[in-house]
Short mmCIF file of C-alpha atoms and ligand atoms in Angstrom, two decimals:
data_model
loop_
_atom_site.label_atom_id
_atom_site.label_comp_id
_atom_site.label_asym_id
_atom_site.label_seq_id
_atom_site.Cartn_x
_atom_site.Cartn_y
_atom_site.Cartn_z
CA MET A 1 107.53 67.49 124.37
CA THR A 2 110.86 66.88 126.10
CA SER A 3 111.83 69.11 129.02
CA ILE A 4 115.25 69.80 130.41
CA ALA A 5 115.60 69.86 134.17
CA THR A 6 118.44 70.63 136.52
CA LEU A 7 119.11 71.50 140.16
CA GLY A 8 119.05 75.16 141.16
CA SER A 9 122.74 75.86 141.74
CA HIS A 10 126.20 75.58 140.07
CA CYS A 11 125.45 76.22 136.34
CA ALA A 12 121.65 75.94 136.30
CA LEU A 13 121.17 79.33 134.63
CA GLN A 14 123.52 78.50 131.78
CA VAL A 15 122.04 75.02 131.29
CA LEU A 16 118.43 76.19 131.22
CA LYS A 17 119.13 79.25 129.07
CA GLY A 18 120.84 76.95 126.57
CA ALA A 19 117.93 74.52 126.70
CA LYS A 20 115.46 77.34 126.10
CA ASP A 21 117.49 78.60 123.13
CA GLU A 22 117.25 75.12 121.64
CA GLY A 23 113.46 75.10 122.07
CA PHE A 24 113.02 72.92 125.15
CA LYS A 25 110.71 73.45 128.07
CA THR A 26 112.86 74.19 131.13
CA ILE A 27 112.39 72.98 134.70
CA LEU A 28 114.37 73.97 137.75
CA VAL A 29 114.39 71.83 140.86
CA CYS A 30 114.72 74.63 143.36
CA GLU A 31 115.26 74.75 147.09
CA THR A 32 112.64 77.05 148.60
CA LYS A 33 115.37 79.32 149.98
CA ARG A 34 116.49 80.12 146.41
CA GLU A 35 113.05 80.59 144.87
CA LYS A 36 113.30 84.38 144.83
CA LEU A 37 116.60 84.26 142.98
CA TYR A 38 115.51 81.91 140.25
CA ARG A 39 112.11 83.56 139.66
CA ARG A 40 114.07 86.49 138.23
CA PHE A 41 114.86 84.53 135.06
CA SER A 42 112.12 84.28 132.46
CA PHE A 43 113.70 81.39 130.54
CA ILE A 44 112.88 79.07 133.45
CA ASP A 45 109.40 77.73 132.63
CA GLU A 46 108.70 75.83 135.81
CA LEU A 47 110.05 75.55 139.32
CA ILE A 48 109.72 72.36 141.32
CA LEU A 49 110.14 73.54 144.89
CA VAL A 50 111.85 71.21 147.36
CA GLY A 51 113.27 71.51 150.86
CA SER A 52 116.41 69.66 149.81
CA PHE A 53 117.63 68.27 146.49
CA LYS A 54 117.53 64.69 147.73
CA GLU A 55 113.75 64.90 147.53
CA ILE A 56 113.92 64.33 143.78
CA LEU A 57 114.40 60.68 144.70
CA ASP A 58 110.83 60.69 146.09
CA GLN A 59 108.24 59.07 143.91
CA LYS A 60 106.15 62.21 143.88
CA TYR A 61 108.82 64.21 142.09
CA THR A 62 109.91 61.32 139.88
CA LYS A 63 106.33 61.16 138.61
CA GLN A 64 106.15 64.89 138.10
CA LEU A 65 109.37 64.84 136.07
CA GLU A 66 108.20 61.82 134.10
CA GLU A 67 104.95 63.55 133.16
CA GLN A 68 107.01 66.39 131.76
CA ASN A 69 109.25 64.01 129.79
CA ALA A 70 112.18 65.47 131.65
CA ILE A 71 115.86 64.80 131.16
CA ILE A 72 118.10 65.80 134.09
CA ILE A 73 121.39 67.54 133.38
CA PRO A 74 123.78 66.54 136.19
CA HIS A 75 126.23 69.04 137.63
CA GLY A 76 128.53 69.50 140.62
CA THR A 77 125.74 70.08 143.12
CA LEU A 78 124.19 66.71 142.35
CA ILE A 79 127.52 65.05 143.09
CA ALA A 80 128.20 67.14 146.19
CA GLN A 81 124.81 66.48 147.75
CA MET A 82 124.05 62.89 146.80
CA SER A 83 125.95 59.63 147.18
CA SER A 84 126.84 57.61 144.09
CA GLU A 85 124.17 55.06 145.07
CA GLU A 86 121.54 57.77 145.24
CA ILE A 87 122.54 59.23 141.88
CA GLU A 88 122.50 55.80 140.26
CA SER A 89 119.03 55.16 141.68
CA ILE A 90 117.47 58.27 140.07
CA LYS A 91 114.64 57.06 137.85
CA THR A 92 114.43 60.17 135.69
CA PRO A 93 116.69 59.88 132.60
CA ILE A 94 120.04 61.58 133.12
CA PHE A 95 122.00 63.14 130.30
CA GLY A 96 125.36 61.39 129.93
CA ASN A 97 126.71 58.40 131.79
CA LYS A 98 125.56 58.45 135.41
CA TRP A 99 127.83 55.50 136.25
CA ILE A 100 130.93 57.55 135.49
CA LEU A 101 130.05 59.99 138.28
CA ARG A 102 131.09 57.37 140.83
CA TRP A 103 134.59 57.47 139.33
CA GLU A 104 134.61 61.19 139.89
CA SER A 105 133.51 61.00 143.53
CA ASP A 106 135.93 58.33 144.72
CA ARG A 107 139.52 59.61 144.80
CA ASN A 108 141.12 56.18 144.36
CA MET A 109 138.90 55.30 141.39
CA LYS A 110 139.60 58.74 139.99
CA GLU A 111 143.35 58.22 140.23
CA ARG A 112 143.03 54.91 138.39
CA PHE A 113 140.93 56.55 135.68
CA MET A 114 143.54 59.25 135.10
CA THR A 115 146.36 56.73 135.03
CA GLU A 116 144.45 54.52 132.55
CA SER A 117 144.01 57.66 130.43
CA LYS A 118 147.81 57.96 130.38
CA LEU A 119 147.64 61.42 131.89
CA SER A 120 150.49 62.71 133.99
CA VAL A 121 149.15 62.62 137.55
CA PRO A 122 150.79 63.83 140.79
CA LYS A 123 151.86 60.98 143.05
CA SER A 124 149.44 60.13 145.84
CA LEU A 125 150.69 59.18 149.31
CA SER A 126 149.31 56.24 151.23
CA SER A 127 150.29 57.61 154.65
CA PRO A 128 151.25 60.98 156.22
CA LYS A 129 154.55 59.28 157.11
CA GLU A 130 155.51 59.55 153.43
CA ILE A 131 155.23 63.34 153.38
CA SER A 132 158.39 65.02 152.13
CA GLY A 133 158.20 68.11 149.97
CA LEU A 134 155.00 70.04 149.33
CA VAL A 135 151.83 67.99 149.64
CA ILE A 136 148.15 68.91 149.38
CA ALA A 137 145.63 67.21 151.66
CA LYS A 138 142.24 67.02 149.93
CA ARG A 139 138.93 65.79 151.11
CA HIS A 140 137.13 62.93 149.39
CA GLY A 141 134.03 63.68 147.32
CA ALA A 142 133.15 67.07 145.89
CA ALA A 143 134.07 69.18 148.90
CA GLY A 144 134.74 72.18 146.69
CA GLY A 145 138.17 72.80 148.20
CA ARG A 146 136.93 73.51 151.73
CA GLY A 147 139.09 71.90 154.40
CA TYR A 148 142.00 71.29 152.01
CA PHE A 149 145.46 72.29 153.18
CA LEU A 150 149.11 72.32 152.21
CA THR A 151 151.77 70.65 154.29
CA THR A 152 155.44 69.68 154.15
CA SER A 153 155.90 67.25 157.04
CA GLU A 154 154.02 64.65 159.05
CA LYS A 155 154.23 66.83 162.16
CA ASP A 156 152.72 69.84 160.39
CA TYR A 157 150.08 67.59 158.78
CA LYS A 158 148.94 66.32 162.20
CA ARG A 159 148.68 69.82 163.60
CA LYS A 160 146.52 71.02 160.70
CA ARG A 161 144.44 67.87 160.62
CA ASP A 162 143.70 68.20 164.35
CA LYS A 163 142.69 71.83 163.90
CA LEU A 164 140.20 70.89 161.16
CA VAL A 165 138.86 68.01 163.25
CA HIS A 166 138.42 70.42 166.15
CA LYS A 167 136.46 72.78 163.88
CA GLY A 168 134.24 69.88 162.82
CA ILE A 169 135.25 70.19 159.13
CA ILE A 170 136.75 66.69 158.90
CA LYS A 171 136.52 63.57 161.06
CA GLY A 172 140.11 62.39 160.71
CA ASP A 173 142.76 60.86 158.43
CA SER A 174 140.27 58.78 156.48
CA ASP A 175 138.63 61.97 155.17
CA LEU A 176 141.86 63.09 153.56
CA TYR A 177 143.64 62.14 150.37
CA LEU A 178 147.28 63.17 150.10
CA GLN A 179 148.76 64.18 146.79
CA GLU A 180 152.05 65.81 145.77
CA TYR A 181 151.54 69.48 145.02
CA ALA A 182 151.89 70.21 141.29
CA TYR A 183 153.58 73.54 140.54
CA GLY A 184 152.72 75.76 137.60
CA VAL A 185 149.86 77.69 136.03
CA SER A 186 146.50 76.16 136.77
CA ALA A 187 144.13 75.51 133.87
CA TYR A 188 140.75 73.80 133.74
CA LEU A 189 140.20 72.38 130.27
CA GLN A 190 136.56 72.12 129.24
CA TYR A 191 135.44 69.58 126.65
CA PHE A 192 132.32 68.10 125.13
CA TYR A 193 132.37 64.58 123.77
CA SER A 194 129.63 63.99 121.24
CA THR A 195 128.61 60.35 121.29
CA LEU A 196 126.50 60.97 118.20
CA LYS A 197 129.37 62.35 116.14
CA GLU A 198 132.07 60.45 118.07
CA GLU A 199 133.99 63.68 118.26
CA ILE A 200 135.76 65.73 120.91
CA GLU A 201 135.00 69.43 121.00
CA PHE A 202 137.32 71.64 123.04
CA PHE A 203 135.17 74.37 124.52
CA GLY A 204 137.33 76.58 126.67
CA VAL A 205 139.65 77.09 129.58
CA ASP A 206 139.13 78.77 132.91
CA ARG A 207 141.01 79.38 136.10
CA ARG A 208 139.46 79.24 139.53
CA TYR A 209 139.62 81.85 142.23
CA GLU A 210 139.80 79.97 145.45
CA SER A 211 139.44 81.42 148.90
CA ASP A 212 141.50 82.00 150.76
CA ILE A 213 144.56 80.60 148.98
CA ASP A 214 144.25 83.09 146.09
CA GLY A 215 144.03 86.03 148.47
CA LEU A 216 147.23 85.19 150.29
CA GLY A 217 149.43 86.77 147.64
CA ARG A 218 148.14 90.19 148.77
CA ILE A 219 149.56 89.70 152.24
CA PRO A 220 153.31 90.33 152.60
CA ALA A 221 155.38 87.35 153.78
CA PRO A 222 156.16 88.64 157.31
CA GLN A 223 152.43 89.09 158.06
CA GLN A 224 151.64 85.71 156.52
CA ILE A 225 153.99 84.15 159.03
CA ASP A 226 152.37 86.09 161.89
CA ILE A 227 148.86 84.87 161.17
CA ASP A 228 148.27 81.22 161.86
CA ILE A 229 145.60 80.31 159.33
CA ILE A 230 145.11 77.16 157.26
CA PRO A 231 144.25 78.52 153.81
CA SER A 232 141.42 76.68 152.13
CA PHE A 233 140.75 76.14 148.39
CA ASN A 234 137.06 76.98 148.28
CA VAL A 235 136.01 78.08 144.75
CA ILE A 236 134.52 81.58 144.68
CA GLY A 237 134.50 82.23 140.95
CA ASN A 238 136.22 81.64 137.65
CA SER A 239 138.18 83.73 135.19
CA PRO A 240 138.93 83.07 131.51
CA LEU A 241 142.15 81.92 129.96
CA VAL A 242 143.32 81.21 126.45
CA LEU A 243 146.22 78.88 125.83
CA ARG A 244 149.30 79.25 123.67
CA GLU A 245 148.23 77.69 120.40
CA SER A 246 151.17 75.28 120.49
CA LEU A 247 149.60 73.63 123.53
CA LEU A 248 146.36 72.77 121.75
CA ASP A 249 147.43 69.56 120.05
CA GLU A 250 148.13 67.93 123.42
CA VAL A 251 144.86 69.37 124.80
CA TYR A 252 143.01 67.21 122.26
CA SER A 253 145.26 64.17 122.71
CA MET A 254 144.68 64.10 126.46
CA ALA A 255 140.92 64.23 125.93
CA GLU A 256 141.11 61.44 123.35
CA ARG A 257 142.92 59.21 125.80
CA PHE A 258 140.40 60.09 128.50
CA VAL A 259 137.44 59.19 126.27
CA GLU A 260 139.10 55.94 125.17
CA ALA A 261 139.75 54.94 128.79
CA SER A 262 136.16 55.79 129.73
CA LYS A 263 134.88 53.32 127.16
CA ARG A 264 137.02 50.57 128.66
CA LEU A 265 136.31 51.41 132.29
CA VAL A 266 132.67 52.41 132.49
CA ALA A 267 130.27 51.61 129.67
CA PRO A 268 128.91 53.37 127.67
CA GLY A 269 131.89 55.69 128.28
CA MET A 270 132.09 59.45 128.50
CA THR A 271 129.15 61.30 126.99
CA GLY A 272 128.82 65.08 126.98
CA PRO A 273 130.82 67.64 128.95
CA PHE A 274 133.90 66.92 131.03
CA CYS A 275 136.90 68.78 132.35
CA LEU A 276 140.58 67.98 132.90
CA GLU A 277 141.97 70.01 135.75
CA GLY A 278 145.62 70.63 136.43
CA VAL A 279 148.67 72.79 135.92
CA TYR A 280 151.10 73.63 133.13
CA ASP A 281 154.76 73.63 134.13
CA ASP A 282 157.49 75.79 132.63
CA THR A 283 157.99 73.36 129.74
CA GLY A 284 154.29 73.40 128.82
CA LYS A 285 153.70 69.92 130.26
CA PHE A 286 150.26 69.45 131.81
CA THR A 287 149.83 67.55 135.08
CA THR A 288 146.24 66.53 135.77
CA PHE A 289 145.27 66.46 139.44
CA GLU A 290 141.55 66.06 138.92
CA PHE A 291 138.76 65.56 136.40
CA SER A 292 135.04 66.23 136.32
CA ALA A 293 132.92 63.86 134.26
CA ARG A 294 130.11 66.39 133.78
CA ILE A 295 129.65 70.09 133.13
CA VAL A 296 131.85 72.34 135.30
CA ALA A 297 130.88 75.76 136.61
CA GLY A 298 133.84 77.32 134.80
CA THR A 299 131.79 77.03 131.59
CA ASN A 300 129.50 79.76 133.01
CA LEU A 301 132.06 82.20 131.67
CA TYR A 302 131.14 81.40 128.12
CA VAL A 303 127.35 81.79 127.87
CA ASN A 304 127.91 83.63 124.62
CA GLY A 305 130.43 81.17 123.32
CA SER A 306 134.16 80.97 123.99
CA PRO A 307 137.29 81.70 121.94
CA TYR A 308 137.25 78.00 121.04
CA SER A 309 133.53 77.34 120.48
CA THR A 310 133.65 80.17 117.92
CA PHE A 311 135.92 78.03 115.74
CA MET A 312 133.27 75.29 115.64
CA TYR A 313 129.96 77.18 115.67
CA ASP A 314 128.83 80.26 113.78
CA GLU A 315 126.44 81.11 116.62
CA PRO A 316 126.89 81.68 120.35
CA MET A 317 127.32 78.18 121.77
CA SER A 318 127.56 77.73 125.51
CA MET A 319 128.17 74.32 127.05
CA GLY A 320 124.58 74.34 128.30
CA ARG A 321 123.29 74.97 124.81
CA ARG A 322 125.63 72.33 123.37
CA ILE A 323 124.10 69.75 125.72
CA ALA A 324 120.61 70.73 124.59
CA ARG A 325 121.69 70.57 120.95
CA GLU A 326 122.97 67.01 121.45
CA ILE A 327 119.66 66.01 123.01
CA LYS A 328 117.77 67.65 120.15
CA ASN A 329 119.88 65.89 117.52
CA ALA A 330 119.60 62.55 119.30
CA GLY A 331 115.82 62.98 119.42
CA LYS A 332 115.68 63.67 115.68
CA GLU A 333 117.85 60.65 114.90
CA ASN A 334 116.01 58.37 117.32
CA GLN A 335 119.23 57.92 119.28
CA LEU A 336 118.24 59.18 122.72
CA THR A 337 119.17 55.88 124.38
CA LYS A 338 122.77 56.49 123.30
CA ILE A 339 123.11 59.65 125.36
CA LEU A 340 120.90 58.99 128.40
CA THR A 341 121.31 56.64 131.36
P1 AMP B 401 140.20 69.47 143.65
O1 AMP B 401 139.13 69.19 144.65
O2 AMP B 401 141.10 68.30 143.42
O3 AMP B 401 139.65 70.09 142.38
O4 AMP B 401 141.13 70.58 144.28
C1 AMP B 401 140.72 71.90 144.57
C2 AMP B 401 141.84 72.85 144.31
O5 AMP B 401 143.01 72.46 145.01
C3 AMP B 401 142.26 72.91 142.86
O6 AMP B 401 141.45 73.76 142.11
C4 AMP B 401 143.69 73.41 142.96
O7 AMP B 401 143.78 74.79 143.21
C5 AMP B 401 144.17 72.73 144.20
N1 AMP B 401 144.85 71.44 143.93
C6 AMP B 401 144.29 70.19 144.04
N2 AMP B 401 145.19 69.23 143.81
C7 AMP B 401 146.36 69.86 143.55
C8 AMP B 401 147.69 69.40 143.26
N3 AMP B 401 148.02 68.11 143.23
N4 AMP B 401 148.64 70.35 143.05
C9 AMP B 401 148.34 71.67 143.10
N5 AMP B 401 147.13 72.15 143.41
C10 AMP B 401 146.14 71.27 143.62
#
């Protein structure tokens, strides 16, 4: 019997609930500090307790997962806590294309991927000297928005950079990637690409609440000026959004271009969930500043299905459950090698 395993964080509850609903045994790789939390949920069949997630690279755990016929569902925590080399060296089968995760972690590779997908991408800057207008300084890797800042000049950039270095959040310039700030309404577009059906399914949209940038609007301008803080973009939670229906055609076209590019750039291409992240401007044009090549936590909103999954499924279909369904179908059709790496 196949089991579905994931790391205890990010969207683990959604993924394992979906796996259970599809009839799989569920395994959570859980840090001991979170054991009490995850024991509350009866759909988790087994906990593998570790001190840190990197321990799943140890032979002992690899064997344990192998005995259970486990498939790992990757999510943001895997990327945040392990290097691309470590992820690629995982012996347990991973759902989707583990090689694509490197393209997500490296900002320069990511930029190339988005450009190859013919997405509209904000210009990146190769040096702080080029700063004119509003620019966002972002950390490499999946930093979750912590230590990001906005700036409008080289002088201001240096001041903020030095402050973050002083706090020990970054080491220096090489930790930062500079990108023009894209104005508009942010939207995180969630998709599933079925390799079995060769079809894109649009699953939903969310917005992120990021601290402390999203709290700043509650502070009047004069007081904002008085307090000298560098607002960060650390995700605290997500809220739902539905799009004007006239925007949907382009939502699919962008995903088609992304999937096509993935096939050219990193075989076997995109498999399973992904997300295009950006903003809509006042003409309805979408600028993509980021993508995730795996399930995003914003899908946690839709455990009972979303306004869009309802058009495709006559049952509650979360992203976690959709992943499990794909694995189930691939198993039935003897096609598991197509969707695992
Ligand atoms: P990221 O790590 O690229 O997902 O960025 C974290 C957050 O920073 C995003 O959720 C946005 O709120 C913000 N952000 C990143 N890049 C840009 C950009 N080019 N323009 C506007 N906001 C951005």
